[in-house]
Short mmCIF file of C-alpha atoms and ligand atoms in Angstrom, two decimals:
data_model
loop_
_atom_site.label_atom_id
_atom_site.label_comp_id
_atom_site.label_asym_id
_atom_site.label_seq_id
_atom_site.Cartn_x
_atom_site.Cartn_y
_atom_site.Cartn_z
CA UNK A 1409 117.82 0.76 35.13
CA UNK A 1410 118.66 2.11 38.59
CA UNK A 1411 121.72 4.33 38.90
CA UNK A 1412 123.81 4.89 42.01
CA UNK A 1413 126.26 7.76 42.41
CA UNK A 1414 129.08 7.10 44.83
CA UNK A 1415 132.53 8.32 45.88
CA UNK A 1416 135.46 6.00 45.20
CA UNK A 1417 137.37 6.45 48.47
CA UNK A 1418 140.64 5.30 46.89
CA UNK A 1419 140.64 8.37 44.61
CA UNK A 1420 139.01 10.99 46.89
CA UNK A 1421 141.59 13.39 48.37
CA UNK A 1422 139.12 15.16 50.66
CA UNK A 1423 139.48 18.48 48.78
CA UNK A 1424 135.79 19.32 49.45
CA UNK A 1425 135.32 20.80 45.94
CA UNK A 1426 132.22 18.72 45.41
CA UNK A 1427 130.33 19.90 48.49
CA UNK A 1428 128.96 23.10 46.93
CA UNK A 1429 128.11 21.41 43.64
CA UNK A 1430 125.14 19.54 45.10
CA UNK A 1431 121.86 21.49 45.04
CA UNK A 1432 120.36 18.98 47.50
CA UNK A 1433 123.13 19.13 50.16
CA UNK A 1434 123.56 15.41 49.65
CA UNK A 1435 127.37 15.36 49.92
CA UNK A 1436 129.08 15.45 53.29
CA UNK A 1437 132.54 14.70 54.63
CA UNK A 1438 132.97 11.42 56.53
CA UNK A 1439 136.42 10.41 57.77
CA UNK A 1440 137.97 13.14 55.59
CA UNK A 1441 136.42 11.74 52.43
CA UNK A 1442 133.35 12.89 50.54
CA UNK A 1443 130.25 10.79 51.06
CA UNK A 1444 126.98 10.84 49.11
CA UNK A 1445 123.97 10.55 51.37
CA UNK A 1446 120.45 9.26 50.79
CA UNK A 1447 119.34 12.79 49.81
CA UNK A 1448 121.05 12.35 46.41
CA UNK A 1449 118.54 12.99 43.62
CA UNK A 1450 120.84 11.63 40.86
CA UNK A 1451 121.13 15.07 39.20
CA UNK A 1452 124.79 14.24 38.36
CA UNK A 1453 126.00 17.82 39.00
CA UNK A 1454 128.87 16.50 41.12
CA UNK A 1455 130.28 14.10 38.52
CA UNK A 1456 132.23 16.73 36.62
CA UNK A 1457 133.56 18.79 39.57
CA UNK A 1458 135.87 16.23 41.18
CA UNK A 1459 139.46 16.91 39.98
CA UNK A 1460 140.39 13.28 40.77
CA UNK A 1461 137.38 11.71 39.04
CA UNK A 1462 136.48 10.06 42.34
CA UNK A 1463 132.74 10.59 41.96
CA UNK A 1464 131.33 7.82 39.82
CA UNK A 1465 128.03 6.38 38.72
CA UNK A 1466 127.10 2.77 38.33
CA UNK A 1467 124.08 0.63 37.81
CA UNK A 1468 122.83 -0.39 41.21
CA UNK A 1469 121.98 -4.00 41.91
CA UNK A 1470 118.35 -4.28 42.92
CA UNK A 1471 117.48 -7.25 45.04
CA UNK A 1472 114.02 -8.10 43.83
CA UNK A 1473 111.33 -9.57 46.00
CA UNK A 1474 111.20 -13.19 44.87
CA UNK A 1475 108.20 -14.17 42.80
CA UNK A 1476 106.40 -10.87 42.35
CA UNK A 1477 103.65 -12.82 40.57
CA UNK A 1478 102.58 -14.43 43.85
CA UNK A 1479 101.33 -11.08 45.12
CA UNK A 1480 97.63 -10.65 44.37
CA UNK A 1481 94.79 -8.34 45.37
CA UNK A 1482 94.39 -4.75 46.47
CA UNK A 1483 94.13 -3.92 50.16
CA UNK A 1484 92.74 -0.80 51.74
CA UNK A 1485 93.63 -0.22 55.37
CA UNK A 1486 90.34 0.93 56.90
CA UNK A 1487 91.33 3.22 59.74
CA UNK A 1488 88.83 3.64 62.57
CA UNK A 1489 88.52 6.01 65.49
CA UNK A 1490 86.27 5.28 68.44
CA UNK A 1491 85.00 2.30 66.46
CA UNK A 1492 83.82 4.37 63.48
CA UNK A 1493 85.54 3.84 60.13
CA UNK A 1494 87.17 7.07 58.88
CA UNK A 1495 85.87 8.73 55.73
CA UNK A 1496 89.31 8.40 54.11
CA UNK A 1497 88.88 4.60 54.14
CA UNK A 1498 85.68 4.95 52.11
CA UNK A 1499 87.47 7.27 49.68
CA UNK A 1500 90.24 4.67 49.31
CA UNK A 1501 87.66 1.96 48.65
CA UNK A 1502 86.41 4.20 45.80
CA UNK A 1503 89.82 4.31 44.11
CA UNK A 1504 90.60 0.73 45.18
CA UNK A 1505 87.44 -0.53 43.43
CA UNK A 1506 88.49 1.15 40.19
CA UNK A 1507 92.03 -0.29 40.42
CA UNK A 1508 90.69 -3.76 41.29
CA UNK A 1509 88.41 -3.72 38.27
CA UNK A 1510 91.28 -2.64 36.00
CA UNK A 1511 93.47 -5.43 37.36
CA UNK A 1512 90.55 -7.89 37.61
CA UNK A 1513 91.48 -8.70 41.17
CA UNK A 1514 89.94 -8.71 44.64
CA UNK A 1515 89.50 -5.59 46.80
CA UNK A 1516 90.10 -6.31 50.48
CA UNK A 1517 89.52 -3.93 53.41
CA UNK A 1518 91.60 -4.46 56.55
CA UNK A 1519 89.89 -3.35 59.76
CA UNK A 1520 91.57 -3.45 63.17
CA UNK A 1521 89.21 -2.97 66.12
CA UNK A 1522 85.65 -1.63 65.57
CA UNK A 1523 82.55 -3.77 65.02
CA UNK A 1524 81.15 -6.28 62.55
CA UNK A 1525 78.54 -3.67 61.51
CA UNK A 1526 81.34 -1.37 60.39
CA UNK A 1527 82.97 -4.28 58.54
CA UNK A 1528 79.68 -4.82 56.68
CA UNK A 1529 79.63 -1.13 55.77
CA UNK A 1530 83.03 -1.58 54.10
CA UNK A 1531 81.51 -4.22 51.83
CA UNK A 1532 78.65 -1.88 50.91
CA UNK A 1533 81.27 0.74 50.03
CA UNK A 1534 83.00 -1.61 47.58
CA UNK A 1535 85.17 -4.19 49.39
CA UNK A 1536 84.88 -7.83 48.26
CA UNK A 1537 86.24 -9.07 51.56
CA UNK A 1538 87.10 -7.65 54.97
CA UNK A 1539 89.88 -8.92 57.19
CA UNK A 1540 88.54 -7.90 60.58
CA UNK A 1541 90.45 -8.21 63.83
CA UNK A 1542 88.10 -7.09 66.63
CA UNK A 1543 90.71 -7.53 69.39
CA UNK A 1544 90.38 -4.93 72.21
CA UNK A 1545 94.09 -4.09 71.80
CA UNK A 1546 92.97 -1.99 68.80
CA UNK A 1547 90.51 0.12 70.79
CA UNK A 1548 92.96 3.04 70.79
CA UNK A 1549 95.59 3.58 68.14
CA UNK A 1550 98.96 2.24 69.15
CA UNK A 1551 101.83 1.71 66.72
CA UNK A 1552 103.14 -1.63 67.97
CA UNK A 1553 100.11 -3.91 67.48
CA UNK A 1554 99.10 -2.14 64.25
CA UNK A 1555 102.57 -2.64 62.77
CA UNK A 1556 102.81 -6.23 64.00
CA UNK A 1557 99.47 -7.47 62.68
CA UNK A 1558 99.54 -5.69 59.32
CA UNK A 1559 103.10 -6.96 58.73
CA UNK A 1560 102.06 -10.54 59.60
CA UNK A 1561 99.05 -10.36 57.28
CA UNK A 1562 101.08 -8.95 54.38
CA UNK A 1563 103.75 -11.64 54.81
CA UNK A 1564 101.17 -14.44 54.94
CA UNK A 1565 98.76 -13.32 52.25
CA UNK A 1566 100.91 -11.27 49.86
CA UNK A 1567 98.74 -8.42 48.57
CA UNK A 1568 99.99 -6.66 45.45
CA UNK A 1569 98.93 -3.16 46.53
CA UNK A 1570 98.29 -1.69 50.00
CA UNK A 1571 96.64 1.73 50.38
CA UNK A 1572 96.08 3.75 53.56
CA UNK A 1573 95.07 7.26 54.59
CA UNK A 1574 97.79 9.90 54.98
CA UNK A 1575 96.36 10.69 58.42
CA UNK A 1576 98.25 10.87 61.71
CA UNK A 1577 97.55 7.11 62.10
CA UNK A 1578 98.58 6.11 58.57
CA UNK A 1579 101.63 8.35 58.62
CA UNK A 1580 102.70 6.91 61.95
CA UNK A 1581 102.60 3.17 61.37
CA UNK A 1582 102.60 2.50 57.63
CA UNK A 1583 106.26 3.46 56.99
CA UNK A 1584 107.27 0.96 59.67
CA UNK A 1585 105.25 -1.78 57.97
CA UNK A 1586 106.83 -0.91 54.59
CA UNK A 1587 110.31 -1.10 56.12
CA UNK A 1588 109.58 -4.49 57.68
CA UNK A 1589 108.34 -6.03 54.45
CA UNK A 1590 111.21 -4.40 52.50
CA UNK A 1591 109.19 -2.36 50.07
CA UNK A 1592 108.69 1.30 49.17
CA UNK A 1593 105.93 3.66 50.26
CA UNK A 1594 104.76 6.75 48.41
CA UNK A 1595 103.17 9.29 50.72
CA UNK A 1596 100.40 11.77 49.87
CA UNK A 1597 99.48 10.50 46.39
CA UNK A 1598 96.98 12.65 44.55
CA UNK A 1599 96.22 10.10 41.86
CA UNK A 1600 96.65 6.31 41.43
CA UNK A 1601 96.53 4.45 38.13
CA UNK A 1602 97.56 1.08 36.73
CA UNK A 1603 100.24 1.12 34.02
CA UNK A 1604 98.69 -0.86 31.15
CA UNK A 1605 101.95 -2.45 29.90
CA UNK A 1606 103.30 -3.66 33.25
CA UNK A 1607 100.31 -3.68 35.61
CA UNK A 1608 102.41 -1.66 38.07
CA UNK A 1609 100.77 0.94 40.28
CA UNK A 1610 101.52 4.49 39.11
CA UNK A 1611 101.71 6.59 42.26
CA UNK A 1612 101.31 10.25 41.31
CA UNK A 1613 102.06 13.08 43.70
CA UNK A 1614 103.43 16.66 43.69
CA UNK A 1615 107.21 16.94 44.05
CA UNK A 1616 109.84 19.68 44.20
CA UNK A 1617 107.64 22.06 46.17
CA UNK A 1618 104.59 21.26 44.05
CA UNK A 1619 106.22 22.45 40.84
CA UNK A 1620 106.04 19.08 39.11
CA UNK A 1621 103.83 16.02 39.35
CA UNK A 1622 106.01 12.95 39.86
CA UNK A 1623 104.93 9.44 38.88
CA UNK A 1624 106.53 6.93 41.22
CA UNK A 1625 106.66 3.18 40.58
CA UNK A 1626 107.84 0.31 42.73
CA UNK A 1627 108.67 -2.31 40.08
CA UNK A 1628 111.00 -4.59 42.04
CA UNK A 1629 109.24 -5.03 45.36
CA UNK A 1630 105.83 -6.02 46.65
CA UNK A 1631 103.45 -4.89 47.91
CA UNK A 1632 103.29 -1.47 46.28
CA UNK A 1633 102.30 0.83 49.15
CA UNK A 1634 100.84 4.33 49.02
CA UNK A 1635 99.04 6.79 51.26
CA UNK A 1636 96.45 9.33 50.16
CA UNK A 1637 95.31 12.36 52.14
CA UNK A 1638 91.66 12.62 53.22
CA UNK A 1639 89.33 14.29 50.72
CA UNK A 1640 91.69 13.85 47.77
CA UNK A 1641 89.76 10.91 46.27
CA UNK A 1642 86.01 10.69 45.86
CA UNK A 1643 84.05 7.96 47.64
CA UNK A 1644 82.78 5.10 45.47
CA UNK A 1645 79.17 4.02 45.10
CA UNK A 1646 77.31 2.83 48.23
CA UNK A 1647 75.33 -0.32 47.50
CA UNK A 1648 73.02 -1.53 50.25
CA UNK A 1649 72.62 -4.93 48.66
CA UNK A 1650 76.30 -5.63 48.07
CA UNK A 1651 77.51 -8.96 49.49
CA UNK A 1652 81.01 -9.95 50.52
CA UNK A 1653 82.93 -12.01 53.01
CA UNK A 1654 84.02 -10.96 56.48
CA UNK A 1655 86.96 -12.96 57.79
CA UNK A 1656 87.66 -12.66 61.48
CA UNK A 1657 91.37 -12.52 62.24
CA UNK A 1658 92.64 -13.74 65.60
CA UNK A 1659 95.32 -11.49 67.06
CA UNK A 1660 98.18 -13.57 68.37
CA UNK A 1661 101.43 -12.57 70.02
CA UNK A 1662 100.55 -8.87 69.81
CA UNK A 1663 102.25 -6.60 72.27
CA UNK A 1664 102.50 -2.92 72.97
CA UNK A 1665 105.34 -1.06 74.61
CA UNK A 1666 103.08 1.89 75.34
CA UNK A 1667 99.74 2.11 77.09
CA UNK A 1668 97.19 4.76 76.13
CA UNK A 1669 95.76 6.06 79.41
CA UNK A 1670 93.20 8.40 77.89
CA UNK A 1671 92.60 10.45 74.78
CA UNK A 1672 91.83 14.15 75.18
CA UNK A 1673 90.09 15.89 72.32
CA UNK A 1674 91.35 19.39 71.60
CA UNK A 1675 88.39 21.74 71.79
CA UNK A 1676 89.92 25.13 71.03
CA UNK A 1677 88.75 27.05 68.01
CA UNK A 1678 92.17 26.39 66.47
CA UNK A 1679 91.44 22.69 66.17
CA UNK A 1680 88.45 23.12 63.87
CA UNK A 1681 88.41 20.35 61.30
CA UNK A 1682 88.74 22.10 57.97
CA UNK A 1683 88.31 18.80 56.19
CA UNK A 1684 84.76 18.36 57.40
CA UNK A 1685 83.15 21.78 56.86
CA UNK A 1686 81.23 22.88 53.75
CA UNK A 1687 82.46 26.48 53.74
CA UNK A 1688 85.99 27.78 54.27
CA UNK A 1689 86.92 31.46 54.38
CA UNK A 1690 90.66 31.49 53.95
CA UNK A 1691 93.11 34.34 54.44
CA UNK A 1692 96.61 35.05 53.21
CA UNK A 1693 99.26 37.71 53.62
CA UNK A 1694 96.81 40.23 52.15
CA UNK A 1695 94.73 39.99 55.33
CA UNK A 1696 97.42 42.14 56.92
CA UNK A 1697 97.47 40.79 60.50
CA UNK A 1698 95.62 38.86 63.21
CA UNK A 1699 92.98 41.59 63.42
CA UNK A 1700 92.10 41.05 59.76
CA UNK A 1701 91.32 37.40 60.50
CA UNK A 1702 88.47 38.52 62.81
CA UNK A 1703 86.69 39.78 59.68
CA UNK A 1704 87.16 36.40 58.01
CA UNK A 1705 85.90 34.64 61.12
CA UNK A 1706 82.76 36.80 61.15
CA UNK A 1707 82.00 35.76 57.57
CA UNK A 1708 82.82 32.10 58.29
CA UNK A 1709 80.49 32.04 61.32
CA UNK A 1710 77.67 33.60 59.26
CA UNK A 1711 78.10 30.90 56.60
CA UNK A 1712 78.47 28.07 59.14
CA UNK A 1713 82.04 27.46 58.03
CA UNK A 1714 85.61 27.67 59.28
CA UNK A 1715 88.67 29.84 58.74
CA UNK A 1716 91.59 28.61 56.65
CA UNK A 1717 94.92 30.27 55.89
CA UNK A 1718 97.87 30.33 53.57
CA UNK A 1719 101.30 29.39 54.84
CA UNK A 1720 102.37 33.03 54.63
CA UNK A 1721 99.69 34.01 57.17
CA UNK A 1722 100.63 31.07 59.42
CA UNK A 1723 104.35 31.89 59.18
CA UNK A 1724 103.57 35.49 60.17
CA UNK A 1725 102.00 34.06 63.36
CA UNK A 1726 98.59 35.54 62.58
CA UNK A 1727 96.77 32.21 62.87
CA UNK A 1728 97.78 28.71 64.12
CA UNK A 1729 99.16 26.05 61.79
CA UNK A 1730 96.06 23.86 62.22
CA UNK A 1731 94.32 26.29 59.81
CA UNK A 1732 96.90 26.02 57.05
CA UNK A 1733 95.66 24.81 53.68
CA UNK A 1734 98.03 23.48 51.05
CA UNK A 1735 100.85 21.13 50.35
CA UNK A 1736 102.26 21.28 53.87
CA UNK A 1737 98.91 21.96 55.47
CA UNK A 1738 95.51 20.39 54.98
CA UNK A 1739 93.87 19.26 51.75
CA UNK A 1740 90.29 20.49 51.70
CA UNK A 1741 87.37 20.23 49.29
CA UNK A 1742 84.47 22.24 50.71
CA UNK A 1743 81.42 23.27 48.73
CA UNK A 1744 82.59 26.90 48.94
CA UNK A 1745 86.16 28.20 49.36
CA UNK A 1746 86.59 31.96 49.70
CA UNK A 1747 90.25 32.97 49.26
CA UNK A 1748 90.94 36.44 50.66
CA UNK A 1749 94.29 38.10 49.98
CA UNK A 1750 95.85 34.83 48.79
CA UNK A 1751 98.00 35.02 45.65
CA UNK A 1752 97.40 31.41 44.54
CA UNK A 1753 100.86 29.81 44.76
CA UNK A 1754 100.85 26.23 43.50
CA UNK A 1755 101.57 24.95 47.02
CA UNK A 1756 98.34 26.56 48.20
CA UNK A 1757 96.32 25.47 45.17
CA UNK A 1758 97.12 21.75 45.60
CA UNK A 1759 95.32 21.90 48.94
CA UNK A 1760 92.08 23.54 47.80
CA UNK A 1761 91.52 23.28 44.08
CA UNK A 1762 89.05 20.42 44.31
CA UNK A 1763 86.62 22.71 46.19
CA UNK A 1764 83.25 22.86 44.41
CA UNK A 1765 83.16 26.65 44.11
CA UNK A 1766 86.11 28.99 44.60
CA UNK A 1767 85.63 32.71 45.19
CA UNK A 1768 88.77 34.87 45.16
CA UNK A 1769 89.10 38.36 46.59
CA UNK A 1770 92.38 40.02 45.65
CA UNK A 1771 93.42 43.54 44.80
CA UNK A 1772 95.79 42.34 42.08
CA UNK A 1773 93.78 41.43 38.96
CA UNK A 1774 96.69 39.28 37.72
CA UNK A 1775 96.93 37.13 40.88
CA UNK A 1776 97.08 33.43 39.85
CA UNK A 1777 94.27 32.59 42.28
CA UNK A 1778 91.87 34.02 39.68
CA UNK A 1779 92.90 31.17 37.31
CA UNK A 1780 91.21 28.64 39.59
CA UNK A 1781 88.38 30.89 40.81
CA UNK A 1782 84.77 30.47 39.68
CA UNK A 1783 84.05 34.03 40.88
CA UNK A 1784 86.68 36.75 41.23
CA UNK A 1785 86.37 40.06 43.04
CA UNK A 1786 89.19 42.52 42.36
CA UNK A 1787 89.53 44.91 45.27
CA UNK A 1788 90.58 45.47 48.87
CA UNK A 1789 89.30 42.68 51.12
CA UNK A 1790 88.92 45.13 54.00
CA UNK A 1791 86.29 46.97 51.97
CA UNK A 1792 84.67 43.95 50.32
CA UNK A 1793 84.27 41.63 53.34
CA UNK A 1794 82.27 44.12 55.48
CA UNK A 1795 79.94 44.68 52.50
CA UNK A 1796 79.52 40.91 52.02
CA UNK A 1797 78.88 40.38 55.74
CA UNK A 1798 76.30 43.20 55.77
CA UNK A 1799 74.48 41.80 52.74
CA UNK A 1800 74.41 38.22 54.06
CA UNK A 1801 73.02 39.48 57.39
CA UNK A 1802 70.32 41.38 55.52
CA UNK A 1803 69.37 38.29 53.53
CA UNK A 1804 69.35 36.13 56.66
CA UNK A 1805 67.09 38.48 58.59
CA UNK A 1806 64.78 38.66 55.57
C1 FAD B 3068 107.79 23.26 50.09
C2 FAD B 3068 106.78 24.35 50.22
C3 FAD B 3068 105.57 24.06 50.81
C4 FAD B 3068 104.60 25.07 50.92
N1 FAD B 3068 103.39 24.75 51.49
C5 FAD B 3068 102.42 25.69 51.49
C6 FAD B 3068 101.10 25.38 51.99
O1 FAD B 3068 100.82 24.28 52.49
N2 FAD B 3068 100.17 26.35 51.93
C7 FAD B 3068 100.41 27.59 51.43
O2 FAD B 3068 99.49 28.42 51.41
N3 FAD B 3068 101.64 27.91 50.99
C8 FAD B 3068 102.65 27.00 51.02
N4 FAD B 3068 103.89 27.36 50.59
C9 FAD B 3068 104.18 28.78 50.35
C10 FAD B 3068 103.70 29.27 48.99
O3 FAD B 3068 104.72 29.07 48.03
C11 FAD B 3068 103.38 30.78 49.04
O4 FAD B 3068 104.53 31.46 49.49
C12 FAD B 3068 102.21 31.14 49.94
O5 FAD B 3068 101.09 30.36 49.62
C13 FAD B 3068 101.88 32.62 49.75
O6 FAD B 3068 100.88 32.98 50.64
P1 FAD B 3068 99.92 34.21 50.30
O7 FAD B 3068 99.22 33.95 49.01
O8 FAD B 3068 99.09 34.44 51.50
O9 FAD B 3068 100.95 35.42 50.21
P2 FAD B 3068 101.42 36.28 48.95
O10 FAD B 3068 101.94 35.40 47.88
O11 FAD B 3068 102.31 37.32 49.51
O12 FAD B 3068 100.09 36.94 48.40
C14 FAD B 3068 99.34 37.90 49.08
C15 FAD B 3068 98.21 38.30 48.14
O13 FAD B 3068 97.34 39.18 48.81
C16 FAD B 3068 96.94 40.19 47.90
N5 FAD B 3068 96.57 41.35 48.73
C17 FAD B 3068 97.37 42.14 49.48
N6 FAD B 3068 96.64 43.04 50.16
C18 FAD B 3068 95.35 42.81 49.84
C19 FAD B 3068 94.12 43.43 50.22
N7 FAD B 3068 94.08 44.42 51.12
N8 FAD B 3068 92.97 42.96 49.69
C20 FAD B 3068 93.00 41.93 48.78
N9 FAD B 3068 94.13 41.33 48.37
C21 FAD B 3068 95.29 41.76 48.92
C22 FAD B 3068 98.14 40.43 47.01
O14 FAD B 3068 97.73 40.99 45.78
C23 FAD B 3068 98.68 39.02 46.87
O15 FAD B 3068 98.14 38.36 45.73
C24 FAD B 3068 104.86 26.37 50.47
C25 FAD B 3068 106.10 26.65 49.89
C26 FAD B 3068 107.03 25.67 49.76
C27 FAD B 3068 108.35 25.99 49.11
#
């Protein structure tokens, strides 16, 4: 049952009593009457505060997508850059394969641009079929043609589930596709399962600042759409001998209101791709300032890695946002993650806890980071890091 909370304008006197009752700031005044906005989380706090009883709840009428049963198959949008399929697409094929086997349905990869060789790779990574549109309009990412073609394909072929990477490309165009086909979209899922009783997709992701894991379902509309950040899922099995079908899609009536003149790759140290390195030396408020990060950088360089940071360090302005790890930063899973002066708040942990080995350096023995650490060093990072650097240099020079 879906509940809607609303203000009955005939009873509202505009007294504004309800405004402070909402912990989500979801009530505002419109034309001298209270109005409940889309930020309402259905907590019902406001129901009892209105002296006139003007705030009411009712069962909302959900207009279902007709014939949900017609929607079949699981699609993975295989994002490419410069013709090369992104790793996140292979990770999605891993989870997509598992879901397809549970539902006993077909796994389809959708590839815009790129080459037939890359389409064949998608089959080896688990797709049963690839819908490949090699049109040159897809050479560079551009919202308009991406939105147009994916929407057309979904309308014509009716997939039950559509997955894409929560990358700048996926985040940019997928919400527009979801809006056009009148369905929901759950961003940044950390886990995807099939509900045995209903066959619905359970879309699991952190909510309320990472303090709870929410399971989101889309029971009344199709397709069920979700994005997953890179490196959250593991790739499936690569099978050189796997066979599948590649269907070439002709792009018709595609247009673009913008023209990409050229793409410039950022080369500064700040742009280092944390999601691709094997070692990350990450610093938090305990690092004490921008100078402290030089020590972390020295260790990262020695280990062939990169420097990460907590939000506290980024907010202090000690290091650019592109280094931030966590819920509102990057999700990483390196072989080695060294957390220096980071307390281990849940919002940081969700971004790094799938690292293979975690080493924590913190002067507080009760810091929560030690709960996820494989090795913990209790002490001052300014004393420990120089010792570590010295020892690694000694080992390296034999
Ligand atoms: C919606 C939301 C999203 C968020 N997103 C993120 C996110 O993406 N990433 C993120 O990191 N945070 C995020 N946060 C913030 C998060 O809640 C924490 O505030 C943040 O992670 C704390 O950073 P910190 O561990 O560096 O700082 P603190 O919590 O202040 O911890 C500093 C630690 O350093 C230790 N220390 C101090 N001096 C030394 C020393 N000399 N040697 C060794 N140890 C020392 C202390 O013992 C302490 O444990 C988010 C918060 C919210 C509400």
